[in-house]
């Protein structure tokens, strides 16, 4: 059983209340519950975090270097601004999947660039909160493949 970090950036604590026409009605607690169910089905453990503070996300990535096998991350607005999160992810060796609930490419042009995509092994955008499930599945598949190599 390995540990997958699911990290969430600023304002995602308001999921379900915040612009539901863009981000849907599910709360972050709902997302966490679904992630935990899926992870245990796949034989993995999850550490699920959200913060509005960039340094906390960086600290969790550093923690993942010690005990994490993979990272699923929705960096929210830090996607488009944070070289520091990219640098932290570049120190992590396992699979990294970037998630966006909305299709950022269909939105304002300032959402089209992602620092995190320079490191992510895959990017999921516009599939709603289901993106988290798909991200966890992909990390699990990549971990299985790594083990066979
Ligand atoms: C987001 C997209 C970002 O552009 C935005 O700043 C967010 C959420 C998404 O999940 O669609 O906060 O990452």
mmCIF file of C-alpha atoms and ligand atoms in Angstrom:
data_model
loop_
_atom_site.group_PDB
_atom_site.id
_atom_site.type_symbol
_atom_site.label_atom_id
_atom_site.label_comp_id
_atom_site.label_asym_id
_atom_site.label_seq_id
_atom_site.Cartn_x
_atom_site.Cartn_y
_atom_site.Cartn_z
ATOM 1 C CA UNK A 1 0.000 0.000 0.000
ATOM 2 C CA UNK A 2 1.480 3.361 -0.955
ATOM 3 C CA UNK A 3 0.587 6.903 -0.071
ATOM 4 C CA UNK A 4 -0.888 9.351 -2.601
ATOM 5 C CA UNK A 5 -1.000 13.051 -1.737
ATOM 6 C CA UNK A 6 -4.046 14.965 -3.016
ATOM 7 C CA UNK A 7 -3.257 18.674 -2.734
ATOM 8 C CA UNK A 8 -5.606 21.586 -3.281
ATOM 9 C CA UNK A 9 -4.795 25.259 -3.656
ATOM 10 C CA UNK A 10 -6.532 28.505 -2.733
ATOM 11 C CA UNK A 11 -10.296 28.976 -2.613
ATOM 12 C CA UNK A 12 -10.996 25.272 -3.111
ATOM 13 C CA UNK A 13 -12.193 25.191 0.513
ATOM 14 C CA UNK A 14 -15.238 27.019 -0.901
ATOM 15 C CA UNK A 15 -16.000 24.314 -3.457
ATOM 16 C CA UNK A 16 -19.764 23.842 -3.745
ATOM 17 C CA UNK A 17 -20.406 27.460 -2.714
ATOM 18 C CA UNK A 18 -17.978 29.210 -5.050
ATOM 19 C CA UNK A 19 -19.223 29.891 -8.608
ATOM 20 C CA UNK A 20 -21.133 26.580 -8.792
ATOM 21 C CA UNK A 21 -21.903 27.199 -12.480
ATOM 22 C CA UNK A 22 -18.131 26.771 -13.049
ATOM 23 C CA UNK A 23 -17.034 24.416 -10.273
ATOM 24 C CA UNK A 24 -20.232 22.463 -9.525
ATOM 25 C CA UNK A 25 -22.114 21.742 -6.317
ATOM 26 C CA UNK A 26 -19.902 19.105 -4.735
ATOM 27 C CA UNK A 27 -17.922 20.242 -1.705
ATOM 28 C CA UNK A 28 -14.267 19.499 -1.037
ATOM 29 C CA UNK A 29 -15.404 17.122 1.716
ATOM 30 C CA UNK A 30 -17.413 15.196 -0.921
ATOM 31 C CA UNK A 31 -14.324 15.101 -3.152
ATOM 32 C CA UNK A 32 -12.178 13.872 -0.268
ATOM 33 C CA UNK A 33 -14.689 11.137 0.608
ATOM 34 C CA UNK A 34 -14.762 9.905 -2.999
ATOM 35 C CA UNK A 35 -10.956 10.018 -3.249
ATOM 36 C CA UNK A 36 -10.600 7.970 -0.052
ATOM 37 C CA UNK A 37 -13.096 5.362 -1.268
ATOM 38 C CA UNK A 38 -11.364 4.966 -4.617
ATOM 39 C CA UNK A 39 -7.862 4.914 -3.131
ATOM 40 C CA UNK A 40 -8.752 2.162 -0.687
ATOM 41 C CA UNK A 41 -10.353 0.171 -3.535
ATOM 42 C CA UNK A 42 -7.080 0.502 -5.434
ATOM 43 C CA UNK A 43 -5.079 -0.474 -2.352
ATOM 44 C CA UNK A 44 -3.629 2.946 -1.617
ATOM 45 C CA UNK A 45 -3.732 5.419 1.223
ATOM 46 C CA UNK A 46 -4.445 9.101 0.776
ATOM 47 C CA UNK A 47 -3.270 12.300 2.404
ATOM 48 C CA UNK A 48 -5.752 15.009 1.408
ATOM 49 C CA UNK A 49 -4.969 18.702 2.039
ATOM 50 C CA UNK A 50 -6.165 22.157 1.046
ATOM 51 C CA UNK A 51 -4.546 25.502 1.733
ATOM 52 C CA UNK A 52 -4.875 29.120 0.756
ATOM 53 C CA UNK A 53 -1.150 29.559 1.541
ATOM 54 C CA UNK A 54 1.485 28.757 -1.044
ATOM 55 C CA UNK A 55 4.131 27.734 1.516
ATOM 56 C CA UNK A 56 1.875 25.060 3.012
ATOM 57 C CA UNK A 57 1.461 23.419 -0.374
ATOM 58 C CA UNK A 58 5.243 23.530 -0.843
ATOM 59 C CA UNK A 59 5.733 21.982 2.616
ATOM 60 C CA UNK A 60 3.326 19.118 1.748
ATOM 61 C CA UNK A 61 5.229 18.461 -1.476
ATOM 62 C CA UNK A 62 8.428 18.279 0.602
ATOM 63 C CA UNK A 63 6.658 15.873 2.980
ATOM 64 C CA UNK A 64 5.627 13.772 -0.035
ATOM 65 C CA UNK A 65 9.328 13.475 -0.939
ATOM 66 C CA UNK A 66 9.733 11.533 2.320
ATOM 67 C CA UNK A 67 6.732 9.229 2.296
ATOM 68 C CA UNK A 68 4.589 9.878 -0.808
ATOM 69 C CA UNK A 69 4.452 7.635 -3.874
ATOM 70 C CA UNK A 70 2.480 10.047 -6.081
ATOM 71 C CA UNK A 71 0.800 13.449 -6.111
ATOM 72 C CA UNK A 72 -2.535 14.591 -7.509
ATOM 73 C CA UNK A 73 -2.629 18.377 -7.353
ATOM 74 C CA UNK A 74 -5.156 21.059 -8.136
ATOM 75 C CA UNK A 75 -2.992 24.134 -7.522
ATOM 76 C CA UNK A 76 -5.978 26.423 -8.315
ATOM 77 C CA UNK A 77 -4.786 29.998 -8.978
ATOM 78 C CA UNK A 78 -1.203 29.056 -8.002
ATOM 79 C CA UNK A 79 -1.164 27.033 -11.245
ATOM 80 C CA UNK A 80 -0.750 30.244 -13.161
ATOM 81 C CA UNK A 81 1.621 32.073 -10.805
ATOM 82 C CA UNK A 82 3.780 29.726 -8.776
ATOM 83 C CA UNK A 83 7.290 28.983 -9.905
ATOM 84 C CA UNK A 84 7.910 27.930 -6.278
ATOM 85 C CA UNK A 85 5.351 25.098 -6.513
ATOM 86 C CA UNK A 86 6.903 23.985 -9.822
ATOM 87 C CA UNK A 87 10.359 23.971 -8.210
ATOM 88 C CA UNK A 88 9.030 21.910 -5.301
ATOM 89 C CA UNK A 89 7.355 19.405 -7.659
ATOM 90 C CA UNK A 90 10.608 19.101 -9.581
ATOM 91 C CA UNK A 91 12.199 17.701 -6.420
ATOM 92 C CA UNK A 92 9.576 14.930 -6.233
ATOM 93 C CA UNK A 93 10.325 11.729 -8.102
ATOM 94 C CA UNK A 94 6.980 9.933 -8.335
ATOM 95 C CA UNK A 95 4.040 10.510 -10.675
ATOM 96 C CA UNK A 96 2.355 13.931 -10.591
ATOM 97 C CA UNK A 97 -1.073 14.572 -12.106
ATOM 98 C CA UNK A 98 -2.421 18.124 -12.391
ATOM 99 C CA UNK A 99 -6.176 18.568 -12.036
ATOM 100 C CA UNK A 100 -8.510 21.400 -12.934
ATOM 101 C CA UNK A 101 -12.206 21.058 -12.331
ATOM 102 C CA UNK A 102 -13.011 23.569 -15.061
ATOM 103 C CA UNK A 103 -11.644 23.602 -18.591
ATOM 104 C CA UNK A 104 -9.063 26.328 -18.079
ATOM 105 C CA UNK A 105 -8.412 26.486 -21.838
ATOM 106 C CA UNK A 106 -11.970 27.571 -22.501
ATOM 107 C CA UNK A 107 -11.637 30.401 -19.967
ATOM 108 C CA UNK A 108 -9.646 33.662 -19.697
ATOM 109 C CA UNK A 109 -6.244 33.645 -21.395
ATOM 110 C CA UNK A 110 -4.440 34.172 -18.054
ATOM 111 C CA UNK A 111 -5.586 30.660 -17.090
ATOM 112 C CA UNK A 112 -4.026 29.085 -20.175
ATOM 113 C CA UNK A 113 -0.481 28.999 -18.840
ATOM 114 C CA UNK A 114 0.438 26.555 -16.109
ATOM 115 C CA UNK A 115 3.795 26.471 -14.311
ATOM 116 C CA UNK A 116 2.835 23.076 -12.876
ATOM 117 C CA UNK A 117 2.342 21.538 -16.335
ATOM 118 C CA UNK A 118 6.105 21.817 -16.865
ATOM 119 C CA UNK A 119 6.406 18.963 -14.330
ATOM 120 C CA UNK A 120 3.061 17.147 -14.435
ATOM 121 C CA UNK A 121 3.004 13.720 -16.067
ATOM 122 C CA UNK A 122 -0.592 14.365 -17.068
ATOM 123 C CA UNK A 123 -3.157 17.148 -16.916
ATOM 124 C CA UNK A 124 -6.901 16.720 -16.492
ATOM 125 C CA UNK A 125 -9.098 19.771 -17.057
ATOM 126 C CA UNK A 126 -12.790 20.333 -17.518
ATOM 127 C CA UNK A 127 -14.028 16.953 -16.269
ATOM 128 C CA UNK A 128 -15.458 18.376 -13.063
ATOM 129 C CA UNK A 129 -14.589 16.800 -9.729
ATOM 130 C CA UNK A 130 -14.423 13.421 -11.511
ATOM 131 C CA UNK A 131 -10.962 14.621 -12.556
ATOM 132 C CA UNK A 132 -9.696 13.757 -9.076
ATOM 133 C CA UNK A 133 -10.842 10.143 -9.457
ATOM 134 C CA UNK A 134 -9.209 9.910 -12.854
ATOM 135 C CA UNK A 135 -6.027 11.466 -11.477
ATOM 136 C CA UNK A 136 -5.854 8.925 -8.646
ATOM 137 C CA UNK A 137 -6.480 6.064 -11.070
ATOM 138 C CA UNK A 138 -3.668 7.313 -13.294
ATOM 139 C CA UNK A 139 -1.228 7.639 -10.381
ATOM 140 C CA UNK A 140 -2.158 4.090 -9.295
ATOM 141 C CA UNK A 141 -1.550 2.785 -12.829
ATOM 142 C CA UNK A 142 1.786 4.563 -13.049
ATOM 143 C CA UNK A 143 2.858 3.147 -9.669
ATOM 144 C CA UNK A 144 1.927 -0.363 -10.810
ATOM 145 C CA UNK A 145 3.903 0.064 -14.048
ATOM 146 C CA UNK A 146 6.899 1.416 -12.132
ATOM 147 C CA UNK A 147 6.867 -1.648 -9.895
ATOM 148 C CA UNK A 148 6.986 -3.986 -12.928
ATOM 149 C CA UNK A 149 9.955 -2.145 -14.488
HETATM 150 C C1 LIG B 1 -9.014 25.680 -11.122
HETATM 151 C C2 LIG B 1 -8.810 26.655 -12.292
HETATM 152 C C3 LIG B 1 -7.960 27.844 -11.880
HETATM 153 O O1 LIG B 1 -7.773 28.730 -12.979
HETATM 154 C C4 LIG B 1 -8.664 28.611 -10.776
HETATM 155 O O2 LIG B 1 -7.852 29.670 -10.329
HETATM 156 C C5 LIG B 1 -9.085 27.737 -9.647
HETATM 157 C C6 LIG B 1 -9.584 26.392 -9.910
HETATM 158 C C7 LIG B 1 -9.982 24.531 -11.480
HETATM 159 O O3 LIG B 1 -10.023 23.586 -10.720
HETATM 160 O O4 LIG B 1 -10.696 24.607 -12.482
HETATM 161 O O5 LIG B 1 -9.117 28.180 -8.506
HETATM 162 O O6 LIG B 1 -7.760 25.102 -10.798
#
